[in-house]
Coordinates of C-alpha atoms in Angstrom, one line a residue:
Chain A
X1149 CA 0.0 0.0 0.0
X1150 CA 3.0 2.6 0.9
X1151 CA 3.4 5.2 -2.5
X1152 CA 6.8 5.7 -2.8
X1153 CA 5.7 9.5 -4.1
X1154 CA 4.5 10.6 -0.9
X1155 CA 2.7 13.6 -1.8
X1156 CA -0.1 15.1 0.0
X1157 CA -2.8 13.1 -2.2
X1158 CA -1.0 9.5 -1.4
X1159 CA -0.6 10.4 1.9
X1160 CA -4.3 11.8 2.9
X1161 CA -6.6 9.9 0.2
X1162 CA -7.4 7.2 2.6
X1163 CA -8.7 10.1 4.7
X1164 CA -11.1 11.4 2.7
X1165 CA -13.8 8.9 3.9
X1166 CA -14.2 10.9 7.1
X1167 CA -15.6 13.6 4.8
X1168 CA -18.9 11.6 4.9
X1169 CA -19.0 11.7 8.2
X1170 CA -20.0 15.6 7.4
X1171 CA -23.0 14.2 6.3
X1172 CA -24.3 12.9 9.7
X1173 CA -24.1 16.5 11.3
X1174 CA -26.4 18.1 8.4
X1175 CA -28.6 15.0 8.7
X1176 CA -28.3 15.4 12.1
X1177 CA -29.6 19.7 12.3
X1178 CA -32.4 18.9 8.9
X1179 CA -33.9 16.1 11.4
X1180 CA -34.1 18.9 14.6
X1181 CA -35.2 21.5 12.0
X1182 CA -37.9 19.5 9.9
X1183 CA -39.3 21.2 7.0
X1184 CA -42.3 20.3 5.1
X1185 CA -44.5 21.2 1.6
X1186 CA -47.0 23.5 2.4
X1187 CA -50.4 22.7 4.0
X1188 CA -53.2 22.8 2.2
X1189 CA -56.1 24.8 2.7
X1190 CA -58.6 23.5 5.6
X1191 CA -61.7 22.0 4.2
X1192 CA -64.9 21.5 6.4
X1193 CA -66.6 18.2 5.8
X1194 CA -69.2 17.6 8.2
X1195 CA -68.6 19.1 12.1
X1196 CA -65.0 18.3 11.0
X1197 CA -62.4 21.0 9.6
X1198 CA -59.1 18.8 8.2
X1199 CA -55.9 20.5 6.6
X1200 CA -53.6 17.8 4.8
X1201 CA -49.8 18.6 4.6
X1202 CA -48.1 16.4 2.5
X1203 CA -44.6 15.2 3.8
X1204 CA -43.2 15.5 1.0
X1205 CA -43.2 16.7 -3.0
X1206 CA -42.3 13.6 -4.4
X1207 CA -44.4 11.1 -6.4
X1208 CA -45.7 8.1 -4.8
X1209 CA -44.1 5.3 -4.0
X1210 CA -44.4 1.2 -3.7
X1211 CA -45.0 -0.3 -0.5
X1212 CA -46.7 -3.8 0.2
X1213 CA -47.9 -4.4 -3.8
X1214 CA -49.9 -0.6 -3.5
X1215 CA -48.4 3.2 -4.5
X1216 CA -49.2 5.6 -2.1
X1217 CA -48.1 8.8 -0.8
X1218 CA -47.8 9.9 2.9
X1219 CA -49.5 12.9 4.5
X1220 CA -50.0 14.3 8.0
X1221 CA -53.8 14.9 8.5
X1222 CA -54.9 18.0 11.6
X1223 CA -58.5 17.9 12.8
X1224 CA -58.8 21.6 13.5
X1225 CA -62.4 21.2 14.7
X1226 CA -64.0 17.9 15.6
X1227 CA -64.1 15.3 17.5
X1228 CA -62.1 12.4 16.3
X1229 CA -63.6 9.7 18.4
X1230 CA -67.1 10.1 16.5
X1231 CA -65.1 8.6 13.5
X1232 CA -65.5 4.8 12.8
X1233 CA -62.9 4.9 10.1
X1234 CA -61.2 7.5 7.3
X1235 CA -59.2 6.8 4.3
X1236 CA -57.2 9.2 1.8
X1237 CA -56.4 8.7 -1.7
X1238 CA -55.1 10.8 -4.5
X1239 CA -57.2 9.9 -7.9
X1240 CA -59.6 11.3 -10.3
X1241 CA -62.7 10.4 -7.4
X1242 CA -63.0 9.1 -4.0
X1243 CA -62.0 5.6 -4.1
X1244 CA -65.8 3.3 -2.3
X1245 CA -64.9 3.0 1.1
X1246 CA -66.2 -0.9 0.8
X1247 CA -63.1 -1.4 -1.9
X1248 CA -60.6 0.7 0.6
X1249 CA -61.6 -1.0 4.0
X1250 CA -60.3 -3.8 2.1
X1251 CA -56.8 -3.6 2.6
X1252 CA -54.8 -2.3 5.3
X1253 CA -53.1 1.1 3.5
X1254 CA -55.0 4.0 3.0
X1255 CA -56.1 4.5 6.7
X1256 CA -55.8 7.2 8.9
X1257 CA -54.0 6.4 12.1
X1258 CA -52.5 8.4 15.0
X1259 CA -53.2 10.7 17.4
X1260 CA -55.8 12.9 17.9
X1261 CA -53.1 15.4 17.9
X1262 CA -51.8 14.4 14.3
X1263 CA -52.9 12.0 12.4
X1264 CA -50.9 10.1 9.6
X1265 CA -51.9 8.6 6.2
X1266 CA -50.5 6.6 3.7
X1267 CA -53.4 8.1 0.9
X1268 CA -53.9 5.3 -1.9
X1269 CA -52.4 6.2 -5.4
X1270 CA -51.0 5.1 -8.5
X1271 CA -47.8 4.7 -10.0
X1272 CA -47.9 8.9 -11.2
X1273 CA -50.7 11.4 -10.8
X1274 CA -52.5 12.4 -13.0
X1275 CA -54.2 15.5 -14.6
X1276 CA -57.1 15.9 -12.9
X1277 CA -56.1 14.0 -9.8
X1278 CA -57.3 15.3 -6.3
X1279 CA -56.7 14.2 -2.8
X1280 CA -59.5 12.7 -1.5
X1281 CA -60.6 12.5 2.0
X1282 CA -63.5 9.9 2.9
X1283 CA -64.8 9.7 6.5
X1284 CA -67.4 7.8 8.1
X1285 CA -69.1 7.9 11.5
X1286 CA -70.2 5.6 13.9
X1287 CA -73.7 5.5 12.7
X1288 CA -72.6 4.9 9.0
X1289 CA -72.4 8.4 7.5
X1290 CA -69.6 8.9 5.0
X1291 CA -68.3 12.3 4.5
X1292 CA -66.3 13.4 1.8
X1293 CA -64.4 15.8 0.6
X1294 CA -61.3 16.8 -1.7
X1295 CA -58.0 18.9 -2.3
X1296 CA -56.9 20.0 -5.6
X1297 CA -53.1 19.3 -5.6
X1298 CA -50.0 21.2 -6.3
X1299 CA -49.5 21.7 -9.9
X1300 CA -45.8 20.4 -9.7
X1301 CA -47.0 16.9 -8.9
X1302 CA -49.0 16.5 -12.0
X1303 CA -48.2 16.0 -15.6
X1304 CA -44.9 13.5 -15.1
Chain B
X1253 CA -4.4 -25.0 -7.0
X1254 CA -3.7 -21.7 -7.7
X1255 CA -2.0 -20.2 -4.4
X1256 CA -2.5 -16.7 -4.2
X1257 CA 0.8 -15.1 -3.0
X1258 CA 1.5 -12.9 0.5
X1259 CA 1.8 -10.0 -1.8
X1260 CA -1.4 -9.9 -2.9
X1261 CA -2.9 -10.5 0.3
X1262 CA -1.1 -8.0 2.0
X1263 CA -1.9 -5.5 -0.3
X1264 CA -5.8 -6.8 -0.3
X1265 CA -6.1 -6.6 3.6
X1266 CA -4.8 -2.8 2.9
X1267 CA -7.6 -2.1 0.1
X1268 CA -9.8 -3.4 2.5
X1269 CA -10.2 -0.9 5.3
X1270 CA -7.2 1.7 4.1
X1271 CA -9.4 3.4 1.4
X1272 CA -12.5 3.8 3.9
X1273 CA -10.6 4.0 7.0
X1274 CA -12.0 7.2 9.0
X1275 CA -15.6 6.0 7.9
X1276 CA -14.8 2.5 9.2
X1277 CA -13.4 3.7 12.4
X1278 CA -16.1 5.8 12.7
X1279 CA -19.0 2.7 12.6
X1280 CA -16.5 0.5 14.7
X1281 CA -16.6 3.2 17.9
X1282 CA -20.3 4.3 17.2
X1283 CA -21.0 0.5 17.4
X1284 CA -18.6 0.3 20.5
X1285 CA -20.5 2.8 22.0
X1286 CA -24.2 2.0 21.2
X1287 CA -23.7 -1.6 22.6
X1288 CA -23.7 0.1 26.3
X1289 CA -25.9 3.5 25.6
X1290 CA -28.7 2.3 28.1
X1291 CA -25.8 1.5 30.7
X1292 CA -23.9 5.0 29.9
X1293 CA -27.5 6.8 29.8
X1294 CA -28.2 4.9 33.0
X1295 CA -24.5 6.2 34.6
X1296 CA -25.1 10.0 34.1
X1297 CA -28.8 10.4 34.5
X1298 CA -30.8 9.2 37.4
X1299 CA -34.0 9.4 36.1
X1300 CA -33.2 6.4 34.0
X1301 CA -32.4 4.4 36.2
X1302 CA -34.8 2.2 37.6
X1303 CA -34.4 2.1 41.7
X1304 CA -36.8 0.0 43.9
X1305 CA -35.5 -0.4 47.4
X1306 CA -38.4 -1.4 48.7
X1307 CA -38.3 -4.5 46.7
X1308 CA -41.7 -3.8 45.4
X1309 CA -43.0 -6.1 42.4
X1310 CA -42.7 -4.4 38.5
X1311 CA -46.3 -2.7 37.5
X1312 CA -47.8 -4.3 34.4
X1313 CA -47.6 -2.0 31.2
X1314 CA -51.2 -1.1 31.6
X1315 CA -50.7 0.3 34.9
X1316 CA -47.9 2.3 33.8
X1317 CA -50.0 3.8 30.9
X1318 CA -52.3 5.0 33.9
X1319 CA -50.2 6.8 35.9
X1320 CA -48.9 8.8 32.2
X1321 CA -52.8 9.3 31.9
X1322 CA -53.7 10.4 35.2
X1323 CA -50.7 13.0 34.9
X1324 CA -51.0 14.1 31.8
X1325 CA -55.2 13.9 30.9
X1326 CA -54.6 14.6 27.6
X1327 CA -52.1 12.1 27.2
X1328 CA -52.5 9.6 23.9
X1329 CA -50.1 6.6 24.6
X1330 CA -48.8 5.2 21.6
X1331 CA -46.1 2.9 22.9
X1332 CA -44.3 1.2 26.3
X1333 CA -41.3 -0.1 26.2
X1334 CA -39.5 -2.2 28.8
X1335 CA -36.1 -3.1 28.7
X1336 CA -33.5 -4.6 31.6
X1337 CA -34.8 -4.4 35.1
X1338 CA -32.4 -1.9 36.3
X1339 CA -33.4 0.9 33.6
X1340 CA -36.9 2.7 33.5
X1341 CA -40.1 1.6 31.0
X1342 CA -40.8 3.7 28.7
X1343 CA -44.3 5.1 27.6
X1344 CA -44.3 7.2 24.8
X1345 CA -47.2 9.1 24.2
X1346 CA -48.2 12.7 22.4
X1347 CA -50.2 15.5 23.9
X1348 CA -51.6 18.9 22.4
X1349 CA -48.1 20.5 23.4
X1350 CA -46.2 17.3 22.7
X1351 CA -46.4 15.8 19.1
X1352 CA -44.2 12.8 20.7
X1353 CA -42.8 12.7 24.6
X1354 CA -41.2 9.5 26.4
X1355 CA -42.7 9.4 30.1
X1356 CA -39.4 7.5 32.3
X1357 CA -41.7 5.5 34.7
X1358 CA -40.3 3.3 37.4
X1359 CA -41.8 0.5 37.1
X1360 CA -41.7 -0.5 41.1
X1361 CA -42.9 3.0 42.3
X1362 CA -44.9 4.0 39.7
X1363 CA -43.3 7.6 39.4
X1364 CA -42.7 9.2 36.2
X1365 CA -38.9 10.3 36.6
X1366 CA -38.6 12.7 33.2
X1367 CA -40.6 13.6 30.5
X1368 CA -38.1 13.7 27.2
X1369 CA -39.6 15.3 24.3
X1370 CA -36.3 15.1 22.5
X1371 CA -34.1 13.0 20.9
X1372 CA -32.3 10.0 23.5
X1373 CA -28.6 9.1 23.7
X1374 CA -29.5 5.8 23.3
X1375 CA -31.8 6.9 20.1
X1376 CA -28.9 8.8 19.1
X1377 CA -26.1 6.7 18.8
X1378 CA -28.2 4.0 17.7
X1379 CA -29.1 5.7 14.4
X1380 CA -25.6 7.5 14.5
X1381 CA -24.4 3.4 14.3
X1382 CA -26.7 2.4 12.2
X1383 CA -27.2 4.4 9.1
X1384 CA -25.1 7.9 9.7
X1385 CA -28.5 9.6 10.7
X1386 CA -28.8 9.7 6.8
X1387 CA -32.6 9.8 6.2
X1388 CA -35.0 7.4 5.3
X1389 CA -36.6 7.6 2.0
X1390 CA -39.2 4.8 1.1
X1391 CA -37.7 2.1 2.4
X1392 CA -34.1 2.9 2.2
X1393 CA -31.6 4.8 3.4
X1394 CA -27.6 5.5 1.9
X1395 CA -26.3 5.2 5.2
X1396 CA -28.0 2.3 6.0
X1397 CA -26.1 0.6 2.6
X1398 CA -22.9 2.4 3.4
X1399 CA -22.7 1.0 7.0
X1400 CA -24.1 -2.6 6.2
X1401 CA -21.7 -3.2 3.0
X1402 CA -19.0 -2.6 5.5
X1403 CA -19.8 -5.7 6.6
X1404 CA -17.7 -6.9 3.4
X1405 CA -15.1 -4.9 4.2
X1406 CA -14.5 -6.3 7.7
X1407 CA -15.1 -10.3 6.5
X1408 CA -12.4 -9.2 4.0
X1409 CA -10.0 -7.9 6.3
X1410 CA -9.9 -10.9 8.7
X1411 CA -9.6 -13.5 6.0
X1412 CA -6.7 -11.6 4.4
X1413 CA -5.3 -11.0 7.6
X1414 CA -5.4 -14.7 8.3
X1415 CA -4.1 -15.5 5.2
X1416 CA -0.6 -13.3 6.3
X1417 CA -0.6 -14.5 9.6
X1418 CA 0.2 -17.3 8.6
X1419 CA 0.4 -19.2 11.9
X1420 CA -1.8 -17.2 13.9
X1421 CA -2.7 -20.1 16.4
X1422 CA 0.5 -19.0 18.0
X1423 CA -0.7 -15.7 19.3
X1424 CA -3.2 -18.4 21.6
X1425 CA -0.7 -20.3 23.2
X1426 CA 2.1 -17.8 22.9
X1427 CA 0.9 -14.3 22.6
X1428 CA 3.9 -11.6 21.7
X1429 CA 3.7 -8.3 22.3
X1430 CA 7.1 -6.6 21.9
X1431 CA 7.8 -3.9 23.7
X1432 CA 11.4 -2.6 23.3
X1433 CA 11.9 -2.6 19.3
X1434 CA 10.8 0.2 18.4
X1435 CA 6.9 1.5 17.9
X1436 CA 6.2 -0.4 14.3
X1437 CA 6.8 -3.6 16.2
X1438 CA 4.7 -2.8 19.2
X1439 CA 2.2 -2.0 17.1
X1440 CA 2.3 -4.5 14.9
X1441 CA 2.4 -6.9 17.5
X1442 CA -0.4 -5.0 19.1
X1443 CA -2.5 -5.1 15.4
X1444 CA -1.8 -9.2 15.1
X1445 CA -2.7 -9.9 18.6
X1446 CA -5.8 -8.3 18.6
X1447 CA -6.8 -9.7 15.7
X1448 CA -6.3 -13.1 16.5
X1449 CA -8.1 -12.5 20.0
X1450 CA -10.8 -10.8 18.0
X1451 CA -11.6 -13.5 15.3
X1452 CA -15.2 -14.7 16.6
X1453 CA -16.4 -11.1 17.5
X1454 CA -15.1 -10.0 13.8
X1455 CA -16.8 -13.4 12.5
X1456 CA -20.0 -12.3 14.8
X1457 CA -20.5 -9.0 13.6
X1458 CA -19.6 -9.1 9.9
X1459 CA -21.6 -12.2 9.1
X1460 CA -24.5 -10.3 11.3
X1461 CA -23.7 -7.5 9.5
X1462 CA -24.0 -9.1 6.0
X1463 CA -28.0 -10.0 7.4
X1464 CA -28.8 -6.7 8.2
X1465 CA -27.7 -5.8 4.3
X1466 CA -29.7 -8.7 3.0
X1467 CA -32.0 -7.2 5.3
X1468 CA -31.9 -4.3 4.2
X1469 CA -32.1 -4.9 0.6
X1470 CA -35.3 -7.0 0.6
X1471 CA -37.0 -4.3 2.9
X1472 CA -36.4 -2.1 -0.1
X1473 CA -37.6 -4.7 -2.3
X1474 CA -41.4 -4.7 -0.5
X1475 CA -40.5 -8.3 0.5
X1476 CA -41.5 -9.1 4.0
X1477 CA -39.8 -12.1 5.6
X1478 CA -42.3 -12.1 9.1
X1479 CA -46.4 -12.0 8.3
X1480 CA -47.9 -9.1 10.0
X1481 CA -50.9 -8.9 11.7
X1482 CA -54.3 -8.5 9.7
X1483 CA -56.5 -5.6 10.2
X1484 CA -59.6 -5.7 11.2
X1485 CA -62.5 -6.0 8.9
X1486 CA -64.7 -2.6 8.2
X1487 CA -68.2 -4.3 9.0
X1488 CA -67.1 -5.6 12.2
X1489 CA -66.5 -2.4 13.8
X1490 CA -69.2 -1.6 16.3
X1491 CA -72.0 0.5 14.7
X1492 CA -72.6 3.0 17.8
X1493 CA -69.8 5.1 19.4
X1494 CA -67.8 3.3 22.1
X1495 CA -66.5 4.9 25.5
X1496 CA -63.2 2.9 24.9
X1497 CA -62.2 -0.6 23.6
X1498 CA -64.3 -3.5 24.8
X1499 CA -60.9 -5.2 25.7
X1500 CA -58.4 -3.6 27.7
X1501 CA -54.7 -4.0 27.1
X1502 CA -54.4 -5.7 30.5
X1503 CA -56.8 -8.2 29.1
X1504 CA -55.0 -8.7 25.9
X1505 CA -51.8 -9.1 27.8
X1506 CA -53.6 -12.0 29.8
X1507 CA -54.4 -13.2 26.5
X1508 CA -50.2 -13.5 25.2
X1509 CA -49.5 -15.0 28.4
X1510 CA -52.6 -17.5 28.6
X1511 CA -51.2 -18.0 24.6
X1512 CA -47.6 -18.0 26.3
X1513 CA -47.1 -19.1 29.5
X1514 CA -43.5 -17.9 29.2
X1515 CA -44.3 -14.4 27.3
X1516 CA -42.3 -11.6 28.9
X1517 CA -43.5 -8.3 27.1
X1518 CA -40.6 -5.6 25.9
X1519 CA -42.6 -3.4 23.6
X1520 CA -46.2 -2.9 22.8
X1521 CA -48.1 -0.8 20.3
X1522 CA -51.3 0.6 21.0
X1523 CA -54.0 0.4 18.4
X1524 CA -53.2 3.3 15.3
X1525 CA -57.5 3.5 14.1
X1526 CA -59.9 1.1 15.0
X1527 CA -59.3 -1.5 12.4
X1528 CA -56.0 -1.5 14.1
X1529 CA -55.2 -4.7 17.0
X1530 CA -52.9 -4.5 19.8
X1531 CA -49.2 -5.2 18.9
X1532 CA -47.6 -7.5 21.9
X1533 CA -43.9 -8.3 21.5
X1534 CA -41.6 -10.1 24.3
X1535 CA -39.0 -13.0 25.0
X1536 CA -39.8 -16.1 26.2
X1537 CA -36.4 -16.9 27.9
X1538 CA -34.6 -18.3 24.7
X1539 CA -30.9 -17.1 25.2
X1540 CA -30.3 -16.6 21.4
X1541 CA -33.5 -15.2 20.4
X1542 CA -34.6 -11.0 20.8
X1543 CA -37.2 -9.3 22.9
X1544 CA -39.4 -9.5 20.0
X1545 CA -39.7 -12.8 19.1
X1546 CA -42.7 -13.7 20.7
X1547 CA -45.5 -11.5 18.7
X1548 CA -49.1 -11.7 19.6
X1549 CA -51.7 -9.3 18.3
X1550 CA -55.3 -9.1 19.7
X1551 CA -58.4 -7.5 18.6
X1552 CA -58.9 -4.4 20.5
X1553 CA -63.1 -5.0 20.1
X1554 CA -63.7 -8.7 20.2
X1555 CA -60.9 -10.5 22.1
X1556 CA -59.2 -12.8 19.6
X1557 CA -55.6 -13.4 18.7
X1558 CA -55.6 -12.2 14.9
X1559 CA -52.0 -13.5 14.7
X1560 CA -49.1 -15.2 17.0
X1561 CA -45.9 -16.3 16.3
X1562 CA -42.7 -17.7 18.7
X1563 CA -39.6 -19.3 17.8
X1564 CA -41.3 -22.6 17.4
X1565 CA -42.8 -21.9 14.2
X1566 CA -40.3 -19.8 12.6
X1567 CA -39.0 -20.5 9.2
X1568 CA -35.0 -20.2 8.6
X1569 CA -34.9 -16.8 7.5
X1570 CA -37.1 -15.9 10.3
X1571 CA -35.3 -17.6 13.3
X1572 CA -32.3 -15.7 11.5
X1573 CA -33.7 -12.6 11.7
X1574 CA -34.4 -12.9 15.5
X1575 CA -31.3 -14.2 16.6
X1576 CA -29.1 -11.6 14.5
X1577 CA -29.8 -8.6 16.9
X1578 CA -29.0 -10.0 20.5
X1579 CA -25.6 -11.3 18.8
X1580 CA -24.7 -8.2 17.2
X1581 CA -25.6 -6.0 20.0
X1582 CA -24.1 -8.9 22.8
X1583 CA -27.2 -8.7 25.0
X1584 CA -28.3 -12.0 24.9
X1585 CA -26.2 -13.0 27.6
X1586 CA -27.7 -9.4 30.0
X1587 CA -25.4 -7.1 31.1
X1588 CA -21.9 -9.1 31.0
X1589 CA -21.7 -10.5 27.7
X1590 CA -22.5 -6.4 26.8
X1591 CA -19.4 -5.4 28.4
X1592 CA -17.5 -8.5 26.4
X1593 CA -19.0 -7.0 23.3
X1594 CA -17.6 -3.3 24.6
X1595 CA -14.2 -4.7 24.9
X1596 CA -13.5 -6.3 21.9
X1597 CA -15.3 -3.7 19.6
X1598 CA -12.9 -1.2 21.4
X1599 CA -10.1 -4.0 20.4
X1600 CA -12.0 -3.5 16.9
X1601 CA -11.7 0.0 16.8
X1602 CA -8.3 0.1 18.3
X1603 CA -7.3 -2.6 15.4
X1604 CA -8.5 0.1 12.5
X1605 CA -6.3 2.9 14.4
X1606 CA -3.6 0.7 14.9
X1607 CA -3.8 -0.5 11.0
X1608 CA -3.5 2.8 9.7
X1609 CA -0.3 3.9 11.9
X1610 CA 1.2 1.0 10.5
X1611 CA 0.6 1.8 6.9
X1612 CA 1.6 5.0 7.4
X1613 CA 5.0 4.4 8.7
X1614 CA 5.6 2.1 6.1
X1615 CA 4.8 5.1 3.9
X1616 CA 7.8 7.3 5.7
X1617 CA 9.9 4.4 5.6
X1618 CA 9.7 3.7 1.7
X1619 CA 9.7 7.0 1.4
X1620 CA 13.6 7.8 3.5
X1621 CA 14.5 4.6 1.6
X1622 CA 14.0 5.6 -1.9
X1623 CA 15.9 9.6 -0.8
X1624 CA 18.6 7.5 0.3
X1625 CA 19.0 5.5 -2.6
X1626 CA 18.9 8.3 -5.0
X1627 CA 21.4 10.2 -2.7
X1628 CA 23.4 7.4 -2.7
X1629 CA 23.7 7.2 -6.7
X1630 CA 24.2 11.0 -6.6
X1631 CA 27.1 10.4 -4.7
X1632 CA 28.6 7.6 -7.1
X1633 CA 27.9 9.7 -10.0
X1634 CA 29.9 12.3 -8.5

């Protein structure tokens, strides 16, 4: 391993790894300082009022055979214990609620403090696409409502 | 057969680590240090540590949610964690001025001790270990490759280094550490020794760190080696609004243990929506296996086991997966064969320090050997 030409490249390239580890402090200050996409407007569906901010801009992705695409969901007003169930997804219209209590994405989960959703998509969005929220309470009403979305995630 | 020559392994065991050899350090004393970060975290704060002297019996994980409830009203418990008997439980729970706080309950008195709202030491160096703190992107993350592949790196290193020591059964019976020729020696001595010593720790944790890459790569993939629970039908909900779940997390617990008699709980999940069930995870005294290889998860509104699983009815890859951790980290054997682990990945660590050094003084060696010779033929030219 020893160069004979021991300049300051031969002798500090085996160094230059520990650059990386640069890396882990900006990781480090970007996960203490998170920054999102912007919310999106509040909508009122029902005695509910729900904003949507999407985690990030990117298109969805593949997880357990379905794409979806992750957002933080805030109940500004309303009681989330008089919901039996509520599913997201981003598509054209509001996917039944008998096809998404199906499977097991597409749910929203959490506190009552934040809630978290994996909304149900496809491979790319398309024009026309919204985000659709679909809620249903204990004595069977579904309420829904939608978001148009961000112009830079349509058209790929 | 082809017999490779002491050259080339020589120069391979360099290429090895040489090239990556900050970085590499850098995992070996992250990992060094993450192997005893409850024990340090336990050392310098009190409020971890877990103190009974009135020999009182541990609370059950539902009673600990209790006392996080009854302080905090607006508490929503996510999570407990329990982990050696000497350190605190943990309940993690939000709040409307807490998106996500860990409540430090004693188990035995039932006092919460600190309320961390930040990240943990023990978090910290975890993820500092384990992938660089690089971030997570949909099932992958750089540093989780970057730290995994140097799995390769480390397999590579001990079978070269085997290959040039070429009796290394020696340093057993008759370990050498020279002291007075000079510092190449001592180290060297020092490098080879260690090494030798160290073979089934580097064996240990490069063949357990090759799994987490496999690991790591078929997470990526969507492929799912363990079954996870299913979620509860839509038309089985209840149709009028509950006060709370029919079954209580006590209950369900009663359910594991009835399940398994030998279930010891060491993290649980609260239900996530109401199609959700309660996640159960424990031991069950198997030395080789992890705190979650017992997994039971029961329906929050009806009382059934929806799924269970125990080292009895794994499959290869799963008994793998659950017997990688506690060897990696060294805590299958409790607090001992932790420090053991400390100790020889500080050897490890020492060993990539030690291995540089000695590549770098051959580097000033060949270096004063080829001025002299060219001096030397300036002198017979003259």
């Amino acid at each position: 391993m020893a160069r004979l030409n021991a300049n300051f490249w031969n002798r500090n390239k085996f160094k230059l790894s520990g650059l990386v580890l640069l890396l882990p402090v900006y990781f480090l200050y970007r996960s203490l300082h998170p920054s999102f996409p912007a919310a999106m407007a509040a909508a009122t569906v029902g005695e509910f009022s729900v904003i949507p901010t999407p985690l990030d801009d990117a298109q969805p992705y593949q997880h357990d055979g379905e794409y979806i695409k992750d957002f933080m969901v805030t109940f500004k007003q309303g009681d989330l214990a008089h919901i039996r169930q509520g599913y997201m997804n981003i598509g054209t219209t509001a996917l039944p609620l008998s096809q998404m209590q199906q499977g097991e994405l597409g749910i929203l989960h959490g506190s009552r403090y934040g809630q978290h959703v994996h909304a149900l998509a496809s491979d790319h969005i398309d024009d026309g696409a919204r985000l659709w929220l679909t809620l249903e309470t204990w004595q069977g009403k579904i309420l829904v409502t939608s978001w148009p979305l961000p112009t830079e995630w349509l058209a790929h | 057969m082809y017999k490779l020559s002491n050259r080339f392994w020589f120069s391979f065991h360099g290429w090895c680590a040489l090239p990556i050899w900050v970085l590499f350090c850098f995992i070996c004393l992250t990992g060094t240090i993450a192997v005893v970060s409850h024990e340090i975290t336990w050392l310098v704060n009190p409020n971890a540590r877990a103190s009974n002297p009135d020999n009182l019996p541990a609370k059950t994980p539902a009673e600990l949610i209790a006392v996080v409830e009854k302080a905090y009203p607006g508490a929503e418990v996510a999570q407990v964690m329990v982990m050696d008997a000497y350190l605190i439980n943990a309940v993690i729970f939000s709040d409307h001025d807490k998106p996500m706080a860990i409540a430090y309950v004693n188990q035995y008195s039932g006092k919460i001790q600190e309320v961390n709202a930040g990240l943990t030491f023990v978090g910290f160096m975890r993820t500092l270990h384990g992938w660089l703190l690089f971030p997570w992107q949909h099932g992958y993350s750089i540093g989780y490759y970057l730290v995994s592949a140097m799995s390769l790196v480390l397999l590579g290193s001990l079978i070269s280094g085997l290959m040039i020591y070429k009796q290394f059964w020696k340093a057993f019976s008759a370990p050498r550490i020279r002291t007075k020729q000079g510092k190449k020696t001592l180290l060297a001595d020092l490098h080879r020794l260690a090494g030798v010593w160290s073979i089934w720790f580097i064996l240990i944790i490069s063949l357990t760190g090759f799994w987490y890459l496999i690991q790591g790569i078929t997470y990526h993939m969507g492929i799912e080696m363990e079954p996870h629970a299913p979620t509860i039908s839509g038309q089985l909900l209840p149709t009028t609004e509950p006060s709370a779940f029919p079954v209580s997390l006590q209950q369900a617990l009663h359910l594991a243990k009835q399940r398994y008699p030998n279930f010891n709980p060491s993290y649980i999940g609260l239900p996530e929506h109401n199609r959700d069930n309660y996640h159960l995870y424990g031991s069950g005294g198997e030395i080789f296996f992890d705190d979650y290889s017992y997994q039971v998860a029961v329906n929050p509104w009806q009382g059934q086991i929806m799924q269970a699983s125990s080292p009895t009815d794994m499959n290869t890859l799963q008994t793998i997966t659950h017997i990688v951790d506690p060897l990696h980290y060294g805590t299958f054997g409790g607090l001992w064969s932790k420090l053991v682990w400390f100790v020889f990945g500080s050897l490890l660590t020492g060993m990539s320090i030690t291995g540089f050094i000695i590549w770098s003084q051959r580097l000033v060696r060949a270096k004063a050997t080829t001025a002299e010779t060219s001096w030397k033929k300036v002198e017979e030219h003259c």
